[in-house]
Coordinates of C-alpha atoms in Angstrom, one line a residue:
M161 CA 18.0 -22.7 12.8
N162 CA 17.8 -22.8 9.0
L163 CA 14.0 -22.5 9.1
Y164 CA 14.3 -19.6 11.5
H165 CA 16.7 -17.9 9.1
K166 CA 14.3 -18.4 6.1
I167 CA 11.3 -17.1 8.0
F168 CA 12.8 -14.2 9.9
K169 CA 16.1 -13.3 8.1
E170 CA 15.2 -13.6 4.4
Y171 CA 12.5 -11.8 2.5
W172 CA 9.8 -14.0 1.3
N173 CA 9.0 -14.7 -2.4
P174 CA 6.5 -11.9 -3.5
Y175 CA 4.3 -14.5 -5.2
V176 CA 3.9 -16.4 -1.9
A177 CA 3.5 -13.3 0.3
I178 CA 1.0 -11.6 -2.0
G179 CA -0.8 -14.8 -2.8
I180 CA -1.4 -15.4 1.0
A181 CA -2.4 -11.8 1.4
G182 CA -5.0 -12.3 -1.4
L183 CA -6.4 -15.3 0.4
L184 CA -6.4 -13.7 3.8
S185 CA -8.1 -10.5 2.5
A186 CA -10.9 -12.7 1.0
L187 CA -11.3 -14.6 4.2
Y188 CA -11.4 -11.4 6.2
F189 CA -14.2 -10.2 4.0
G190 CA -16.1 -13.4 4.4
I191 CA -15.8 -13.3 8.2
T192 CA -16.4 -9.6 8.8
G193 CA -18.2 -8.3 5.7
T194 CA -15.6 -5.5 5.4
V195 CA -12.4 -5.3 3.4
W196 CA -8.7 -4.8 4.1
A197 CA -8.3 -1.0 4.0
V198 CA -6.2 1.7 5.8
T199 CA -6.8 5.2 4.4
G200 CA -10.4 5.4 5.8
E201 CA -8.9 5.0 9.2
F202 CA -6.2 7.6 8.4
T203 CA -9.0 10.0 7.6
R204 CA -10.8 9.3 10.8
L205 CA -7.6 9.9 12.7
G206 CA -7.3 13.3 11.0
G207 CA -10.8 14.0 12.2
H208 CA -9.9 13.1 15.7
V209 CA -6.9 15.3 15.7
L210 CA -9.2 18.2 14.7
Q211 CA -11.6 17.3 17.4
W212 CA -8.8 17.5 20.0
F213 CA -8.4 21.1 18.9
G214 CA -12.1 21.8 19.3
V215 CA -13.2 21.5 15.7
D216 CA -16.6 19.9 15.2
V217 CA -16.3 17.5 12.3
S218 CA -19.4 15.4 13.0
K219 CA -21.5 17.3 10.5
W220 CA -18.9 17.2 7.7
A221 CA -20.6 15.1 4.9
Y222 CA -17.5 12.9 4.4
F223 CA -17.4 11.9 8.0
E224 CA -21.1 11.2 8.0
L225 CA -20.3 8.9 5.0
I226 CA -17.4 6.9 6.5
G227 CA -18.3 7.4 10.2
I228 CA -16.1 8.8 12.9
N229 CA -17.8 7.5 16.1
G230 CA -15.5 6.0 18.8
S231 CA -11.7 5.7 18.4
P232 CA -9.2 3.4 16.5
L233 CA -9.1 1.3 19.7
N234 CA -12.8 0.3 19.4
R235 CA -13.1 0.0 15.6
T236 CA -12.2 -3.0 13.5
D237 CA -10.5 -0.8 10.9
G238 CA -8.5 0.8 13.7
W239 CA -7.1 -2.6 14.7
I240 CA -6.3 -3.5 11.1
V241 CA -4.0 -0.5 11.0
I242 CA -2.6 -1.1 14.5
G243 CA -2.1 -4.8 13.7
M244 CA -0.3 -4.0 10.4
L245 CA 2.2 -1.8 12.2
V246 CA 2.7 -4.3 15.0
G247 CA 3.1 -7.2 12.7
A248 CA 5.6 -5.4 10.5
L249 CA 7.6 -4.1 13.6
M250 CA 7.6 -7.6 15.1
M251 CA 9.1 -9.2 12.0
I252 CA 11.6 -6.3 11.7
L253 CA 12.8 -6.8 15.2
L254 CA 13.0 -10.6 14.9
S255 CA 15.2 -10.1 11.8
S256 CA 17.3 -7.6 13.7
S257 CA 16.8 -5.0 11.0
F258 CA 15.4 -2.1 12.8
K259 CA 17.6 1.1 12.4
I260 CA 16.8 4.8 12.6
R261 CA 17.4 6.2 9.1
I262 CA 17.2 9.9 8.2
P263 CA 17.6 10.9 4.5
N264 CA 20.9 12.5 3.7
Q265 CA 19.0 15.1 1.7
K266 CA 16.7 16.8 4.1
R267 CA 14.6 18.0 1.1
R268 CA 13.3 14.4 0.8
L269 CA 11.4 15.0 4.0
V270 CA 9.5 17.9 2.4
Q271 CA 9.1 16.0 -0.8
G272 CA 7.8 13.0 1.0
F273 CA 5.3 15.1 3.0
I274 CA 4.0 16.7 -0.2
G275 CA 3.8 13.3 -1.9
G276 CA 1.9 12.0 1.1
I277 CA -0.6 14.9 1.0
I278 CA -1.3 14.3 -2.8
A279 CA -1.6 10.5 -2.3
G280 CA -3.9 10.9 0.7
F281 CA -6.1 13.4 -1.0
G282 CA -6.3 11.3 -4.1
A283 CA -7.0 8.1 -2.2
R284 CA -10.0 9.5 -0.3
L285 CA -11.3 11.3 -3.4
A286 CA -11.5 7.8 -5.1
M287 CA -12.9 6.3 -1.8
G288 CA -9.9 4.1 -1.2
C289 CA -6.2 3.6 -1.8
N290 CA -4.3 0.7 -3.3
L291 CA -6.1 -1.7 -1.0
A292 CA -9.8 -0.7 -0.8
A293 CA -10.0 0.8 -4.3
F294 CA -7.7 -1.7 -5.9
F295 CA -6.4 -4.9 -4.3
T296 CA -9.7 -5.6 -2.4
G297 CA -11.9 -3.6 -4.8
V298 CA -11.4 -5.7 -7.9
P299 CA -12.4 -8.9 -6.0
Q300 CA -15.6 -7.1 -5.0
F301 CA -16.4 -6.8 -8.7
S302 CA -16.6 -3.1 -8.4
F303 CA -15.8 -1.4 -11.7
H304 CA -14.5 1.7 -10.0
A305 CA -11.4 -0.4 -8.9
W306 CA -10.4 -1.0 -12.6
I307 CA -10.6 2.7 -13.3
F308 CA -8.5 3.5 -10.2
M309 CA -6.0 0.9 -11.1
I310 CA -5.5 2.2 -14.7
M311 CA -5.3 5.8 -13.5
T312 CA -2.9 4.9 -10.7
A313 CA -0.6 3.4 -13.3
V314 CA -0.8 6.6 -15.4
G315 CA -0.2 8.7 -12.3
T316 CA 3.0 6.7 -11.4
F317 CA 4.3 7.3 -15.0
F318 CA 4.1 11.0 -14.6
G319 CA 5.5 10.8 -11.1
V320 CA 8.5 9.0 -12.4
K321 CA 9.1 11.8 -14.9
V322 CA 9.1 14.3 -12.0
V323 CA 11.3 12.4 -9.6
N324 CA 13.9 11.8 -12.3
T325 CA 14.5 15.5 -13.0
R326 CA 17.6 17.2 -11.7
W327 CA 15.4 19.7 -9.9
W328 CA 13.8 17.0 -7.9
L329 CA 16.9 14.9 -7.3
G330 CA 19.1 17.8 -6.1
K331 CA 22.8 17.5 -5.5
P332 CA 24.2 14.3 -4.0
N333 CA 25.1 14.5 -0.4
L334 CA 28.3 12.5 0.1
Q335 CA 29.3 11.5 3.6
S336 CA 32.6 10.5 5.1
S337 CA 33.1 6.8 6.1
K338 CA 34.6 7.9 9.4
G339 CA 33.2 6.1 12.3
K340 CA 32.0 3.1 10.4
R341 CA 33.7 0.6 12.8
S342 CA 31.9 2.1 15.9
M343 CA 28.6 2.1 14.0
K344 CA 29.1 -1.6 13.1
R345 CA 29.8 -2.5 16.8
K346 CA 26.7 -0.6 17.8
K347 CA 24.6 -2.4 15.2
I348 CA 25.8 -5.8 16.4
K349 CA 24.9 -4.8 20.0
N350 CA 21.4 -3.7 19.0
S351 CA 20.8 -6.7 16.8
N352 CA 21.2 -9.0 19.9
I353 CA 18.3 -7.3 21.8
Q354 CA 16.0 -6.8 18.9
P355 CA 14.7 -10.4 18.6
V356 CA 14.0 -10.3 22.4
L357 CA 11.9 -7.2 21.9
G358 CA 10.2 -8.8 18.9
W359 CA 9.0 -11.9 20.9
L360 CA 8.0 -9.6 23.8
L361 CA 5.9 -7.5 21.4
A362 CA 4.3 -10.6 20.0
C363 CA 3.4 -11.9 23.4
V364 CA 1.8 -8.6 24.5
Y365 CA -0.2 -8.4 21.3
A366 CA -1.3 -12.0 21.6
G367 CA -2.5 -11.1 25.1
I368 CA -4.6 -8.2 23.7
I369 CA -6.3 -10.6 21.1
V370 CA -7.1 -13.1 23.9
Y371 CA -8.5 -10.2 26.0
F372 CA -10.9 -9.3 23.1
L373 CA -12.0 -12.9 22.7
A374 CA -12.6 -13.3 26.5
T375 CA -14.7 -10.1 26.6
G376 CA -16.8 -11.0 23.6
K377 CA -15.2 -8.4 21.3
N378 CA -14.8 -11.0 18.5
L379 CA -14.7 -8.5 15.6
L380 CA -11.9 -6.6 17.2
A381 CA -10.0 -9.8 17.8
V382 CA -10.4 -10.7 14.1
G383 CA -9.3 -7.3 13.0
A384 CA -6.3 -7.3 15.3
L385 CA -5.3 -10.8 14.2
A386 CA -5.8 -10.1 10.5
G387 CA -4.0 -6.8 10.8
A388 CA -1.0 -8.5 12.3
F389 CA -0.9 -11.1 9.6
F390 CA -1.1 -8.4 6.9
G391 CA 1.7 -6.5 8.6
I392 CA 3.9 -9.7 8.6
L393 CA 3.1 -10.3 4.9
I394 CA 3.7 -6.7 3.7
E395 CA 7.1 -6.6 5.5
R396 CA 8.4 -10.0 4.7
G397 CA 7.2 -9.8 1.1
Q398 CA 8.2 -6.1 0.8
I399 CA 4.8 -5.6 -0.7
C400 CA 4.7 -2.1 -2.2
F401 CA 2.2 -1.0 -5.0
T402 CA 4.4 1.9 -5.8
S403 CA 7.2 -0.3 -6.9
A404 CA 4.8 -2.5 -8.8
F405 CA 4.1 0.4 -11.2
R406 CA 7.2 2.5 -10.8
D407 CA 9.6 -0.3 -11.6
L408 CA 7.8 -0.9 -14.9
W409 CA 8.6 2.7 -16.0
I410 CA 12.1 2.8 -14.6
S411 CA 13.7 -0.6 -15.1
G412 CA 11.0 -2.7 -16.8
R413 CA 11.0 -5.0 -13.7
A414 CA 7.6 -6.5 -13.3
I415 CA 7.9 -9.1 -10.4
M416 CA 5.8 -7.1 -8.0
S417 CA 3.2 -6.3 -10.7
K418 CA 2.9 -9.9 -11.7
A419 CA 2.7 -11.1 -8.1
I420 CA -0.1 -8.6 -7.3
A421 CA -2.0 -10.0 -10.3
V422 CA -1.6 -13.5 -9.0
G423 CA -2.7 -12.5 -5.5
M424 CA -5.8 -10.8 -6.8
I425 CA -6.7 -13.8 -8.9
I426 CA -6.7 -15.9 -5.7
S427 CA -8.7 -13.2 -3.9
V428 CA -11.3 -12.9 -6.7
V429 CA -12.1 -16.6 -6.7
V430 CA -12.4 -16.9 -2.9
T431 CA -14.3 -13.7 -2.6
F432 CA -16.7 -14.8 -5.4
I433 CA -17.6 -17.9 -3.3
F434 CA -18.4 -15.8 -0.3
I435 CA -20.6 -13.4 -2.4
Q436 CA -22.5 -16.4 -3.9
A437 CA -23.0 -17.6 -0.4
G438 CA -24.7 -14.4 0.6
S439 CA -22.0 -11.9 1.6
T440 CA -22.9 -8.3 0.6
Q441 CA -20.5 -6.7 -1.9
I442 CA -18.9 -3.3 -1.3
I443 CA -19.4 -1.3 -4.5
K444 CA -18.1 2.2 -4.9
I445 CA -19.2 4.9 -7.5
A446 CA -17.4 5.0 -10.8
A447 CA -17.1 8.7 -11.3
P448 CA -14.7 11.5 -12.4
S449 CA -13.6 11.5 -8.7
T450 CA -12.3 8.0 -9.3
I451 CA -10.3 9.0 -12.3
I452 CA -8.8 12.1 -10.7
G453 CA -8.3 10.4 -7.4
G454 CA -6.4 7.5 -9.0
L455 CA -4.3 9.8 -11.0
L456 CA -3.3 11.9 -7.9
F457 CA -2.8 8.8 -5.9
G458 CA -0.3 7.3 -8.4
F459 CA 1.5 10.6 -8.8
G460 CA 1.7 11.1 -5.1
I461 CA 3.0 7.7 -4.1
V462 CA 5.9 8.1 -6.5
L463 CA 6.8 11.5 -5.0
A464 CA 6.4 10.1 -1.5
G465 CA 8.5 7.0 -2.3
G466 CA 5.9 4.5 -1.2
C467 CA 2.2 3.6 -1.1
E468 CA 0.2 2.9 2.1
T469 CA 1.6 -0.6 2.6
G470 CA 5.1 0.3 1.7
M471 CA 5.0 3.4 3.9
M472 CA 3.8 1.4 6.9
Y473 CA 6.5 -1.3 7.0
R474 CA 9.2 1.1 6.1
A475 CA 8.3 3.5 8.9
M476 CA 8.5 0.5 11.3
E477 CA 12.0 -0.2 9.9
G478 CA 13.0 3.1 11.4
Q479 CA 12.9 5.2 8.2
V480 CA 11.9 8.6 9.4
L481 CA 10.9 9.7 5.9
F482 CA 7.9 7.5 5.9
L483 CA 6.6 8.8 9.2
I484 CA 6.5 12.2 7.5
V485 CA 4.8 10.5 4.5
G486 CA 2.2 9.1 6.8
A487 CA 1.6 12.4 8.3
G488 CA 1.1 13.8 4.8
N489 CA -1.4 11.1 4.0
I490 CA -3.5 12.1 7.0
V491 CA -3.3 15.8 6.1
G492 CA -4.3 15.1 2.5
A493 CA -7.2 12.8 3.5
T494 CA -8.4 15.4 6.0
L495 CA -8.3 18.2 3.4
L496 CA -10.4 16.1 1.1
S497 CA -12.9 15.4 3.9
Y498 CA -13.2 19.2 4.4
G499 CA -13.5 20.0 0.7
W500 CA -16.0 17.2 0.0
D501 CA -18.9 19.5 0.9
H502 CA -17.3 22.8 1.8
F503 CA -15.7 23.2 -1.6
G504 CA -18.3 21.3 -3.5
I505 CA -16.0 18.4 -4.5
F506 CA -18.8 15.8 -4.1
N507 CA -21.3 17.8 -6.2
T508 CA -18.8 18.5 -8.9
L509 CA -17.0 15.1 -9.2
A510 CA -19.1 12.4 -7.6
A511 CA -22.8 13.3 -7.3
G512 CA -25.1 11.3 -9.5
W513 CA -22.6 8.8 -10.8
P514 CA -23.5 5.0 -10.5
Q515 CA -22.1 2.2 -8.5
V516 CA -21.2 -0.3 -11.2
N517 CA -21.4 -3.9 -10.0
L518 CA -19.9 -6.2 -12.7
I519 CA -21.9 -9.2 -11.3
T520 CA -25.1 -7.2 -11.9
E521 CA -24.0 -6.0 -15.3
W522 CA -22.4 -9.3 -16.6
G523 CA -24.0 -11.9 -14.4
P524 CA -22.1 -14.0 -11.9
T525 CA -20.4 -16.3 -14.3
G526 CA -19.6 -13.5 -16.8
A527 CA -18.2 -11.2 -14.0
L528 CA -16.0 -14.0 -12.6
I529 CA -14.6 -15.1 -16.0
G530 CA -14.3 -11.5 -17.2
T531 CA -12.4 -10.4 -14.1
L532 CA -10.1 -13.3 -14.2
I533 CA -9.4 -12.8 -18.0
M534 CA -8.5 -9.1 -17.3
L535 CA -6.1 -10.1 -14.5
V536 CA -4.4 -12.7 -16.6
L537 CA -4.1 -10.1 -19.4
W538 CA -2.5 -7.7 -16.8
F539 CA -0.1 -10.5 -15.8
L540 CA 0.8 -11.3 -19.5
F541 CA 1.2 -7.6 -20.3
S542 CA 3.6 -7.2 -17.3
N543 CA 5.5 -10.2 -18.4
W544 CA 5.8 -8.9 -21.9
W545 CA 6.9 -5.5 -20.8
E546 CA 9.6 -7.1 -18.7
K547 CA 11.0 -9.2 -21.4
R548 CA 10.7 -6.8 -24.3
F549 CA 11.9 -3.5 -22.7
R550 CA 15.2 -2.8 -21.0
Y551 CA 15.6 -0.4 -18.1
G552 CA 12.5 1.6 -19.0
T553 CA 14.0 3.1 -22.2
G554 CA 11.8 1.1 -24.6
I555 CA 14.9 -0.6 -26.1
K556 CA 14.1 -4.1 -27.0
H557 CA 16.4 -6.9 -26.0
E558 CA 16.8 -7.9 -29.6
Q559 CA 18.2 -4.5 -30.4
T560 CA 20.7 -4.6 -27.5
K561 CA 22.4 -7.5 -28.9
H562 CA 23.8 -5.3 -31.7
I563 CA 25.2 -2.7 -29.2
T564 CA 29.0 -3.1 -28.9
I565 CA 30.8 -2.8 -25.6
K566 CA 32.3 0.4 -26.8
E567 CA 28.9 1.9 -27.4
V568 CA 27.7 0.9 -23.9

């Protein structure tokens, strides 16, 4: 019973959860030749919605680039997304923590939608979000991922400046505590059924994976299984790239930032082994589109309150806001798809720029050592920031020793 409590009731250590995610993402690449990603599928879903309304998107240059044939149910990337949602929901139900939550300030729904649009647009402008253009991009030794990471950090810094303004925060909406007792009883009643639903969901999903294997759809089975594991990890580890950056600027807290660095170190080493064994790297262009996309993505995820991973598990927790954020992501990604050729975005910001492969530029050993050194430096910087700065004010801990209780 104690083990059950630790697995299903307590959140996991971020280092453990993200470390496993880094290993799993590298293994997924080695098995399928593709990477853990979600916004590409969000973009295709936007294209499908337009097709339902009679819009022909098959000739849009962006969809020709990423592909739109079939549906999420017969694409590996589709089952990664489905699996992440199912895996997260399963763990939420098993921990009896599902609850419909609507923001007290309804303006947050509008703000979340706007943030989602900006983040979705930026992610696809950079050809990937915090996963494909960052967490799984760096292990591919694609230089564009480093540009995206730095610009995302910059974008979150400016996003924090906006969300801390009185204009953005609005007036607090205080609610009466009346009815708390009945709500508590209802919660207890619901918590008894949630684990049953969680195990039922797990059995149904396992049946789908078995069906794929039995019918020879092995890649779909791998995608569905990997997606479920990713969903479990992001929910139990509360993995959110927004908090990794945002917390640095607000409170100086760097646990998530350091954990992501450790997870990527693991992923880099394992991915490098697969690449040396013959797996084909996935290298994206390093262009102005990467810079602007990363900046917009970082800015948008702070306005929205979560990145793609954080958004997905929070939506499964019953937080209505993040369903709206997800819709905004799809809208933003679809707008970018239209503007890629119709507004000349590709020709202006991406055409002619190179795909910079660090293994080609530095050699295999140099790329591996150089990437690991940069990740270690990121970890050390995050650790330094956390120790030297207090609550995002830039006040060093040594200075706070001289502040009296009266001054506080």
